[in-house]
Coordinates of C-alpha atoms in Angstrom, one line a residue:
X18 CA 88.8 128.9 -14.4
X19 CA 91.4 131.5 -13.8
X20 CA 94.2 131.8 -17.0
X21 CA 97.7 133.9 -16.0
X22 CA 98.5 136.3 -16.9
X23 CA 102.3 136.1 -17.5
X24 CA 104.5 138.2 -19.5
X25 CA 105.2 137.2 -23.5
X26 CA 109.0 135.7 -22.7
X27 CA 107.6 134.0 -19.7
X28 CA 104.4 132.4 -22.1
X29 CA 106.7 131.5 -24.6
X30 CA 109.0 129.8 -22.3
X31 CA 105.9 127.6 -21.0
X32 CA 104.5 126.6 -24.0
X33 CA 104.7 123.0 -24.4
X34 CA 108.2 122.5 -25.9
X35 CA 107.5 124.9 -28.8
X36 CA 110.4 126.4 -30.4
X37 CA 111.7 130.4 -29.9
X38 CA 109.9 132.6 -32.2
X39 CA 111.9 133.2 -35.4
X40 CA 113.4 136.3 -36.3
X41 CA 112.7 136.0 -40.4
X42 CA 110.2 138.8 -41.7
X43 CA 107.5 135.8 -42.5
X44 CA 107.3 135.1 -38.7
X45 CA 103.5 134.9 -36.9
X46 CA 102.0 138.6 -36.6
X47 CA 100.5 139.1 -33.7
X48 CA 97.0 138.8 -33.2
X49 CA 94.7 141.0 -33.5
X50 CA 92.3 142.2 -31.1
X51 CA 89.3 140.0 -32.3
X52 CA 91.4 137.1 -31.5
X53 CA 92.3 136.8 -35.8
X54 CA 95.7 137.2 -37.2
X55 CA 96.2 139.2 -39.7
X56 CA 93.9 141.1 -41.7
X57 CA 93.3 142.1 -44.8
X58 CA 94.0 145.9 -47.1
X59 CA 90.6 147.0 -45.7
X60 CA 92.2 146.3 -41.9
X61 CA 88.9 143.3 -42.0
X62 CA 89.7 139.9 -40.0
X63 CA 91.1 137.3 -42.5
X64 CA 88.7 134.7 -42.8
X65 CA 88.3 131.6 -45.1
X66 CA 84.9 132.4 -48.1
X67 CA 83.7 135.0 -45.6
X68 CA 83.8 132.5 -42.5
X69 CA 85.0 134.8 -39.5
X70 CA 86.3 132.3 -36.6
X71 CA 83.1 133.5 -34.8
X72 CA 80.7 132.2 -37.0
X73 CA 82.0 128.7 -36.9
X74 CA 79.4 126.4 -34.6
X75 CA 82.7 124.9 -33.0
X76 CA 85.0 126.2 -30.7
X77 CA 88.5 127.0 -32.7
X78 CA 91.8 127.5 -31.0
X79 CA 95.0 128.5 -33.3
X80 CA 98.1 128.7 -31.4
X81 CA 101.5 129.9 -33.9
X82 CA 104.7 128.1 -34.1
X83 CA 105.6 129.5 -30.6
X84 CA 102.9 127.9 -28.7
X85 CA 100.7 131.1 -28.3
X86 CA 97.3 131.8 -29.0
X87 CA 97.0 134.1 -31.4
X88 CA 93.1 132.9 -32.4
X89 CA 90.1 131.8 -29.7
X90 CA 86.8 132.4 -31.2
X91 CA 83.6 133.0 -29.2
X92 CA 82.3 129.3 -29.0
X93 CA 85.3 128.3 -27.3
X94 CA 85.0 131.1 -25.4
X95 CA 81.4 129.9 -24.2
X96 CA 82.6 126.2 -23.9
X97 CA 86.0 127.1 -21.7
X98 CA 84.8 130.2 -20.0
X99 CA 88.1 131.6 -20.8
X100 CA 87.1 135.1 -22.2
X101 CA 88.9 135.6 -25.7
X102 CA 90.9 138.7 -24.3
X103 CA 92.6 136.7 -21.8
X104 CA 93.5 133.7 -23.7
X105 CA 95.2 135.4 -26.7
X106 CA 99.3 135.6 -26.3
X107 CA 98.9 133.1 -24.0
X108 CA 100.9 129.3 -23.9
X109 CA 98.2 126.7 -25.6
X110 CA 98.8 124.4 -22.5
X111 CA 97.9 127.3 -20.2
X112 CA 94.8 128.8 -22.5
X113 CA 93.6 125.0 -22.9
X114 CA 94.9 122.7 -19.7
X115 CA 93.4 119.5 -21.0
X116 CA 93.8 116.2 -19.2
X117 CA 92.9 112.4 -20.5
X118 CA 90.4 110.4 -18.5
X119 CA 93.3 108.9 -16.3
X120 CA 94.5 112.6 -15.1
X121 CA 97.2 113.0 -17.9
X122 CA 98.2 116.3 -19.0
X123 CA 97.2 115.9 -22.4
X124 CA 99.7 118.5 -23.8
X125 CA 102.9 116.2 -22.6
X126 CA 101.5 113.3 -23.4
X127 CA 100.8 114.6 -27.5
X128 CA 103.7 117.1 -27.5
X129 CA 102.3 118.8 -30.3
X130 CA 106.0 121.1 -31.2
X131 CA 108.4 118.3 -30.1
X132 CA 106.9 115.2 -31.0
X133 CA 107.3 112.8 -34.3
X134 CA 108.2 115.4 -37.0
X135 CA 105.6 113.0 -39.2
X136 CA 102.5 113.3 -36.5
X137 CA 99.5 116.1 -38.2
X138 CA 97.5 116.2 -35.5
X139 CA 95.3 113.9 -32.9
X140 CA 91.9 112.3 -33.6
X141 CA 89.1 113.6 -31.6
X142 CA 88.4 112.2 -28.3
X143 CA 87.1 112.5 -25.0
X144 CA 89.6 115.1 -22.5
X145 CA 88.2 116.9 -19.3
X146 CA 88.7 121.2 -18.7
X147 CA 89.3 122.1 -15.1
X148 CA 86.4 121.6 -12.9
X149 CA 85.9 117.9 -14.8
X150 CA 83.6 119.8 -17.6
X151 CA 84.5 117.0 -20.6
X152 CA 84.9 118.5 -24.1
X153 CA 85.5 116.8 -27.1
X154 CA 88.9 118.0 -28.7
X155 CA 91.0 117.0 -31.9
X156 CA 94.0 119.0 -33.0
X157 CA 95.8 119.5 -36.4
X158 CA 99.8 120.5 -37.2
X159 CA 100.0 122.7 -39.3
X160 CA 103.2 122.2 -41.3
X161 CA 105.4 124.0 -44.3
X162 CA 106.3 120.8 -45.9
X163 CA 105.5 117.4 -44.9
X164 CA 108.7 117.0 -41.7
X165 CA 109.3 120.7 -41.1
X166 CA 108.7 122.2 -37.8
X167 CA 104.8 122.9 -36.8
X168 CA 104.1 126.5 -37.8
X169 CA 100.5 126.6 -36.2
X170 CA 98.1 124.2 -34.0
X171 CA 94.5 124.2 -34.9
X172 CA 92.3 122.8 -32.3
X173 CA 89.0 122.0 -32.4
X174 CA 86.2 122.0 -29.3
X175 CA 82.8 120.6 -29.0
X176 CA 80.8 120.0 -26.1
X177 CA 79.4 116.9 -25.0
X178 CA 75.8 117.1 -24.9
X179 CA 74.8 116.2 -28.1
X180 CA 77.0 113.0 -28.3
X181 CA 74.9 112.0 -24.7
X182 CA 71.9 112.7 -25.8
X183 CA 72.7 110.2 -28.4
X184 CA 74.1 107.8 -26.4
X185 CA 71.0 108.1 -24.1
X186 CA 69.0 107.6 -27.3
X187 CA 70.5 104.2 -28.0
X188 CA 70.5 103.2 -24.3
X189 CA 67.1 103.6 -24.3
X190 CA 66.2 102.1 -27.4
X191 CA 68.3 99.1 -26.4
X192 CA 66.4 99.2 -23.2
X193 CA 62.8 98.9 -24.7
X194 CA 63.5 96.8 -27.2
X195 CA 65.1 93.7 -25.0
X196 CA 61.4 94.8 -22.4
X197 CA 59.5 94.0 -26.0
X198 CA 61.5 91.3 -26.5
X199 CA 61.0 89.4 -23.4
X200 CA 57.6 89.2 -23.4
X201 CA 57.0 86.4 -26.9
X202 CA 60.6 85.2 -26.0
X203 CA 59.2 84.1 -22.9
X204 CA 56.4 82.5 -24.3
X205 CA 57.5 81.0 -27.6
X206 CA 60.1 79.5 -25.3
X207 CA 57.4 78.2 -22.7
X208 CA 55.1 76.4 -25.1
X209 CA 57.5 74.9 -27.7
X210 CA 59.5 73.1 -24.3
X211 CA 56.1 72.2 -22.9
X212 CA 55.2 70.6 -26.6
X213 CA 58.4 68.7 -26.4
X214 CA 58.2 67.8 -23.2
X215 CA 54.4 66.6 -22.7
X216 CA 53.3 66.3 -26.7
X217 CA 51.2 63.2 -25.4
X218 CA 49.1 64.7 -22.9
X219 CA 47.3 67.2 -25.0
X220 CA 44.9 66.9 -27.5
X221 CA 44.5 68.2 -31.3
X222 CA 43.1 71.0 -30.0
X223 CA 44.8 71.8 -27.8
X224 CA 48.2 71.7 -29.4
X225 CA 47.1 73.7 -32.2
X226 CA 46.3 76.8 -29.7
X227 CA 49.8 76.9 -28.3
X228 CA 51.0 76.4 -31.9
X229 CA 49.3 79.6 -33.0
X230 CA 50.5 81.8 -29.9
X231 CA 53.7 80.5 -30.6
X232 CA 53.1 81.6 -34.1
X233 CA 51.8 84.9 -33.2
X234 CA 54.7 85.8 -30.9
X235 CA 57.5 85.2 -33.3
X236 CA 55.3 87.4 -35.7
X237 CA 55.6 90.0 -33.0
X238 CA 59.6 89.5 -32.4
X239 CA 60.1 89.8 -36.4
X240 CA 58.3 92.9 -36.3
X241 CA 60.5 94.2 -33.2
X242 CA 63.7 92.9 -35.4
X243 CA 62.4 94.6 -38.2
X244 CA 61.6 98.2 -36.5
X245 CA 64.9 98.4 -34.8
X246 CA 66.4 97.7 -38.6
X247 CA 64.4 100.6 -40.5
X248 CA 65.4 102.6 -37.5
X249 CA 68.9 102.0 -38.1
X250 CA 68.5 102.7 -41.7
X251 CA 66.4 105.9 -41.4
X252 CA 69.1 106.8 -38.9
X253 CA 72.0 106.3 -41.4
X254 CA 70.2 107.5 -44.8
X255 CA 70.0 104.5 -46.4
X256 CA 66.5 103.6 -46.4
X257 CA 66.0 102.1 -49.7
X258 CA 62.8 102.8 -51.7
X259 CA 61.8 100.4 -54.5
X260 CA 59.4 102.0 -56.5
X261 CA 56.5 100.1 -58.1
X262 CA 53.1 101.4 -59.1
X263 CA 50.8 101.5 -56.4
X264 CA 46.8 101.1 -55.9
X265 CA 46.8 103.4 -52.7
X266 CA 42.4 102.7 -52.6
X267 CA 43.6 98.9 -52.6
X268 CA 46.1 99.3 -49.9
X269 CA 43.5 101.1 -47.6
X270 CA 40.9 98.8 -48.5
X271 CA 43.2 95.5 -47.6
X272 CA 44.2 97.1 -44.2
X273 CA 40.5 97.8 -43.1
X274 CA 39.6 94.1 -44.3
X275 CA 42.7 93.2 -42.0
X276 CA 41.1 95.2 -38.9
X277 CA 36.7 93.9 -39.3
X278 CA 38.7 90.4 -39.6
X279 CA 40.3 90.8 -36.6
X280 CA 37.2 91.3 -34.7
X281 CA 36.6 95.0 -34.9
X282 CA 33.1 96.4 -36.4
X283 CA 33.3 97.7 -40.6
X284 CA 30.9 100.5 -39.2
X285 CA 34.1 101.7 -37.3
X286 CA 35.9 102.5 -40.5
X287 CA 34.6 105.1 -43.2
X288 CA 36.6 104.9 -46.3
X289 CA 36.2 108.0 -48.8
X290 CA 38.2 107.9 -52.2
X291 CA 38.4 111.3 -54.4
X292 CA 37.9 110.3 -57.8
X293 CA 41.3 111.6 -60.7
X294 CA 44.0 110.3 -58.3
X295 CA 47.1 110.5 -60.0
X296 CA 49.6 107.5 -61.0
X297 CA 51.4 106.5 -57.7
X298 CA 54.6 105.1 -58.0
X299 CA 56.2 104.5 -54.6
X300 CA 57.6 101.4 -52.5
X301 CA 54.4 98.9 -51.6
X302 CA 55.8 97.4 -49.1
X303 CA 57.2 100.8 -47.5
X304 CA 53.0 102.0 -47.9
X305 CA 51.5 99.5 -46.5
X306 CA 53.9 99.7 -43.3
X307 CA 52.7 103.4 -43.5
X308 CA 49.1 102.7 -43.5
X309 CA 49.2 99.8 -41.1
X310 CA 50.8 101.9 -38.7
X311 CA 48.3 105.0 -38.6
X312 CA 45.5 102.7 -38.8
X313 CA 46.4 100.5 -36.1
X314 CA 47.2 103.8 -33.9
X315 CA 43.8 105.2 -34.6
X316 CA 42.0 102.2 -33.7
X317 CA 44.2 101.4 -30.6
X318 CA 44.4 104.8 -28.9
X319 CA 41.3 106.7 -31.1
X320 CA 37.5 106.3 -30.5
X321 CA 34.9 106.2 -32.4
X322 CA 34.9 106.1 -36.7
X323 CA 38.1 106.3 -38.2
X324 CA 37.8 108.1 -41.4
X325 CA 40.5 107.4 -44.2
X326 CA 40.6 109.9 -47.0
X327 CA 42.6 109.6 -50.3
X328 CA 42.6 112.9 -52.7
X329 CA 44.9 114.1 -55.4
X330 CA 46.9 117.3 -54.4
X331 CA 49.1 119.7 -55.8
X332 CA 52.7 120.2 -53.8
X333 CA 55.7 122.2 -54.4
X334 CA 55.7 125.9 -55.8
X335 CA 55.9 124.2 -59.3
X336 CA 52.5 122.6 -58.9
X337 CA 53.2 118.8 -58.7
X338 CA 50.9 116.3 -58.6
X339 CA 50.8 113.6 -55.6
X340 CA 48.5 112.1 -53.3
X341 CA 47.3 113.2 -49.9
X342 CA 45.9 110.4 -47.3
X343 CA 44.3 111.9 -44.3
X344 CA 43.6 109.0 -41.3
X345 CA 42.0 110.7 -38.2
X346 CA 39.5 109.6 -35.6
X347 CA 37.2 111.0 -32.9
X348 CA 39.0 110.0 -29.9
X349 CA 40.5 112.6 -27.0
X350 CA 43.4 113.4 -30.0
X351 CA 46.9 114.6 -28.6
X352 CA 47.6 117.5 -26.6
X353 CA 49.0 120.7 -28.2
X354 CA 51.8 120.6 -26.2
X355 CA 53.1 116.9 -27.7
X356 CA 51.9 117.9 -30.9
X357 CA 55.9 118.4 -31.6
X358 CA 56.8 115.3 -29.9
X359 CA 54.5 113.0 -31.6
X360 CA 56.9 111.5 -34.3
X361 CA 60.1 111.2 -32.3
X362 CA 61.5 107.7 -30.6
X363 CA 59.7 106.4 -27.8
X364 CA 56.8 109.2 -27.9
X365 CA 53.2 107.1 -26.8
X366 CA 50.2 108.8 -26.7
X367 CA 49.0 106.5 -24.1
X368 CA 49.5 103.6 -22.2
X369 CA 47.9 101.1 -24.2
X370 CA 51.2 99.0 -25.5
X371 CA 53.5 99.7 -28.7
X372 CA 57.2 100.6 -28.3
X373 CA 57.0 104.1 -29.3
X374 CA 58.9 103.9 -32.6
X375 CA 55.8 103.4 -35.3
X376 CA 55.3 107.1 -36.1
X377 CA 58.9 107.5 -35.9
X378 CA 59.1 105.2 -38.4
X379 CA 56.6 106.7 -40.3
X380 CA 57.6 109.9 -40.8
X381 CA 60.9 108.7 -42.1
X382 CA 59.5 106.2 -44.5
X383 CA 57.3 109.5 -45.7
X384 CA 60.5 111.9 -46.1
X385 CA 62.3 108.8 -48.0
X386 CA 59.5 109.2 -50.8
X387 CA 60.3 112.4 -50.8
X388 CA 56.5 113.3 -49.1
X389 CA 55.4 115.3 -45.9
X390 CA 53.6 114.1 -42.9
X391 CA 51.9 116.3 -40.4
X392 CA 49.8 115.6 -37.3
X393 CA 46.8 118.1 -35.9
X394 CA 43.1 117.6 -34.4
X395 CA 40.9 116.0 -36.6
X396 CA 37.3 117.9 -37.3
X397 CA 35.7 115.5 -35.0
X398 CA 38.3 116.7 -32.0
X399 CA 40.6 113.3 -32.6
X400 CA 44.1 112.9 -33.8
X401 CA 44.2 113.9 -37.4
X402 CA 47.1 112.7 -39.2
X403 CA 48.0 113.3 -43.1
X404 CA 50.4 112.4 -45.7
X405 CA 51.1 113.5 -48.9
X406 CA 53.2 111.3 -51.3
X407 CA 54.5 112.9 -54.8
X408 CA 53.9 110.8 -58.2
X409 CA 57.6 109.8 -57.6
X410 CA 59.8 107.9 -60.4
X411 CA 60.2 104.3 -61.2
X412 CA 63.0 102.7 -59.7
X413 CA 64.2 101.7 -63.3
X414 CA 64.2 105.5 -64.5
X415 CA 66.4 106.7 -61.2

């Protein structure tokens, strides 16, 4: 991107309609050579608490009541490549030559100096930098009193790339959970229009089969419904926990009495519970999600015994008291290099089914008690995965 390199009158004069500069001894100093205006007794920048423009994560553009630049700190610098020294003193429209989506010049379409005396600025959106490199911009006026003239332009500049890595988030969240979907849709649809349709030509027995895959797939799509709405939650902040005290032995034994039901051997699981755990007062429902999910990844992807361990621990530098609940196995474990990747969306350790999110969601439901979760290789070379869980407060007392 190549900015001119015109002379002051001629900048001015191409500004986008601002006003001649005034003549009055409170008129716009120029700026200094750190692209700040102004500076203070000790000849620093002026800055806001300490903040110099530089430090700000976003890329800040001030332009005076002339239309000129008189401030371009170093992240717009690096998201413009316009070096700082050749922006400053120049028109905003020249520094900055935004269009809309549609090829607009954005500067004549917002008219920032002529426009409604009542306008303060423009909302962020979408614009595209020469070359077609989109950034996201929003600009305030800057105004003496509420209809005077606009005595500054603050603009404000922030790549792209983390609002698509969002969207690709969502898009692929989306994607997997219709794939999940379509699978007990499919079949809960199948079998109750085949019941309807032919009820007479099967037997007790038979009937009561499709009955309970019917019953077992809208299980699954209730799960599915459910995930995508703690995700949403965890997301947003708003996961609720409603504390209650809990029996975490109890919990751990009911969710190994769930797995031997379901067909898998009670030599598989070894169950050892520390004697002195400490009162435990966190959201059942919330653990039990926790502990069905580590379980049923241990037995699904691990090998061998799955050892659950339950121990009082002391967290914190002030020596509090909570619970720590280690689940590993002796399977292949993860690799060191998705060690960091295990509790983010979509992450699968193999190919075995799940959509990905469990550990995601576990982790959050963890941080929302206020605990820590960690994965590493168990003793016996398996996944190893362990939570701690503070006393917590009852719901009545917060």
């Amino acid at each position: 991107m190549t900015v001119g390199t015109d002379s002051p009158a001629q900048a001015r004069s191409a500004a986008p309609h601002a006003p001649e500069p005034p003549a009055d001894p409170d008129a716009q100093q120029p700026p200094a050579a750190d692209g700040t205006t102004g500076s203070d007794a000790a000849g620093e920048p002026e800055g806001f608490a300490g903040v110099h423009p530089d430090d700000l994560p976003d890329g800040l553009v001030v332009a005076d009541g002339t239309g000129r630049v008189v401030c371009f700190n170093a992240a717009a610098a690096r998201i413009t490549a316009v070096p700082a020294d050749r922006a400053l003193g120049l028109p905003l429209d020249r520094v900055l030559p935004l269009e809309d989506l549609k090829g607009r010049r954005w500067w004549a379409l917002t008219d920032p100096y002529g426009g409604l005396a009542t306008r303060r600025g423009q909302p962020e959106r979408n614009l595209l930098l020469p070359g077609g490199r989109e950034v996201l911009v929003s600009a305030r006026y800057v105004r003496e009193h509420p209809t005077g003239p606009v005595r500054r332009v603050v603009v404000s500049l922030r790549g792209t790339e983390a609002r698509r890595r969002t969207e690709r988030s969502h898009a692929e969240l989306i994607a997997t959970v219709a794939h999940e979907l379509r699978s007990p849709l499919t079949s809960v649809k199948g079998f109750t229009a085949t019941l309807l349709t032919k009820w007479e030509r099967f037997n007790d027995e038979q009937k009561r089969l499709m009955l309970e895959t019917v019953d077992a797939d809208a299980g699954r799509i209730k799960r599915l419904i459910a995930e995508l709405l703690d995700i949403s939650r965890i997301d947003s902040g708003r996961l609720e926990v409603r504390r209650q005290p809990v029996d975490i032995a109890a919990a751990v034994g009911r969710h190994v009495q769930v797995h031997t039901t379901g067909g898998q051997s009670p030599d598989r699981f070894f169950v050892r519970i520390r004697p002195e755990l400490p009162a435990l007062w966190a959201d059942p429902d919330k653990i039990d999600q926790i502990l069905g999910n580590l379980l049923e990844n241990a037995v699904r992807h691990g090998e061998g015994t799955v050892t659950i361990e339950v121990a009082p621990v002391r967290t914190g530098d002030d020596g509090e008291e909570g619970t720590e609940v280690t689940v590993s196995d002796e399977g292949p474990g993860i690799p060191e290099e998705s060690m960091g990747r295990v509790f983010t969306r979509f992450w699968r350790g193999s190919k075995r089914g799940g959509t990905g999110l469990g550990l995601y969601i576990v982790k959050g439901v963890v941080e929302a008690h206020g605990g820590t979760i960690t994965v590493g290789r168990g003793p016996r070379g398996g996944a190893e995965f362990r939570f701690i869980l503070p006393v917590g407060t009852p719901a009545h007392l917060i």
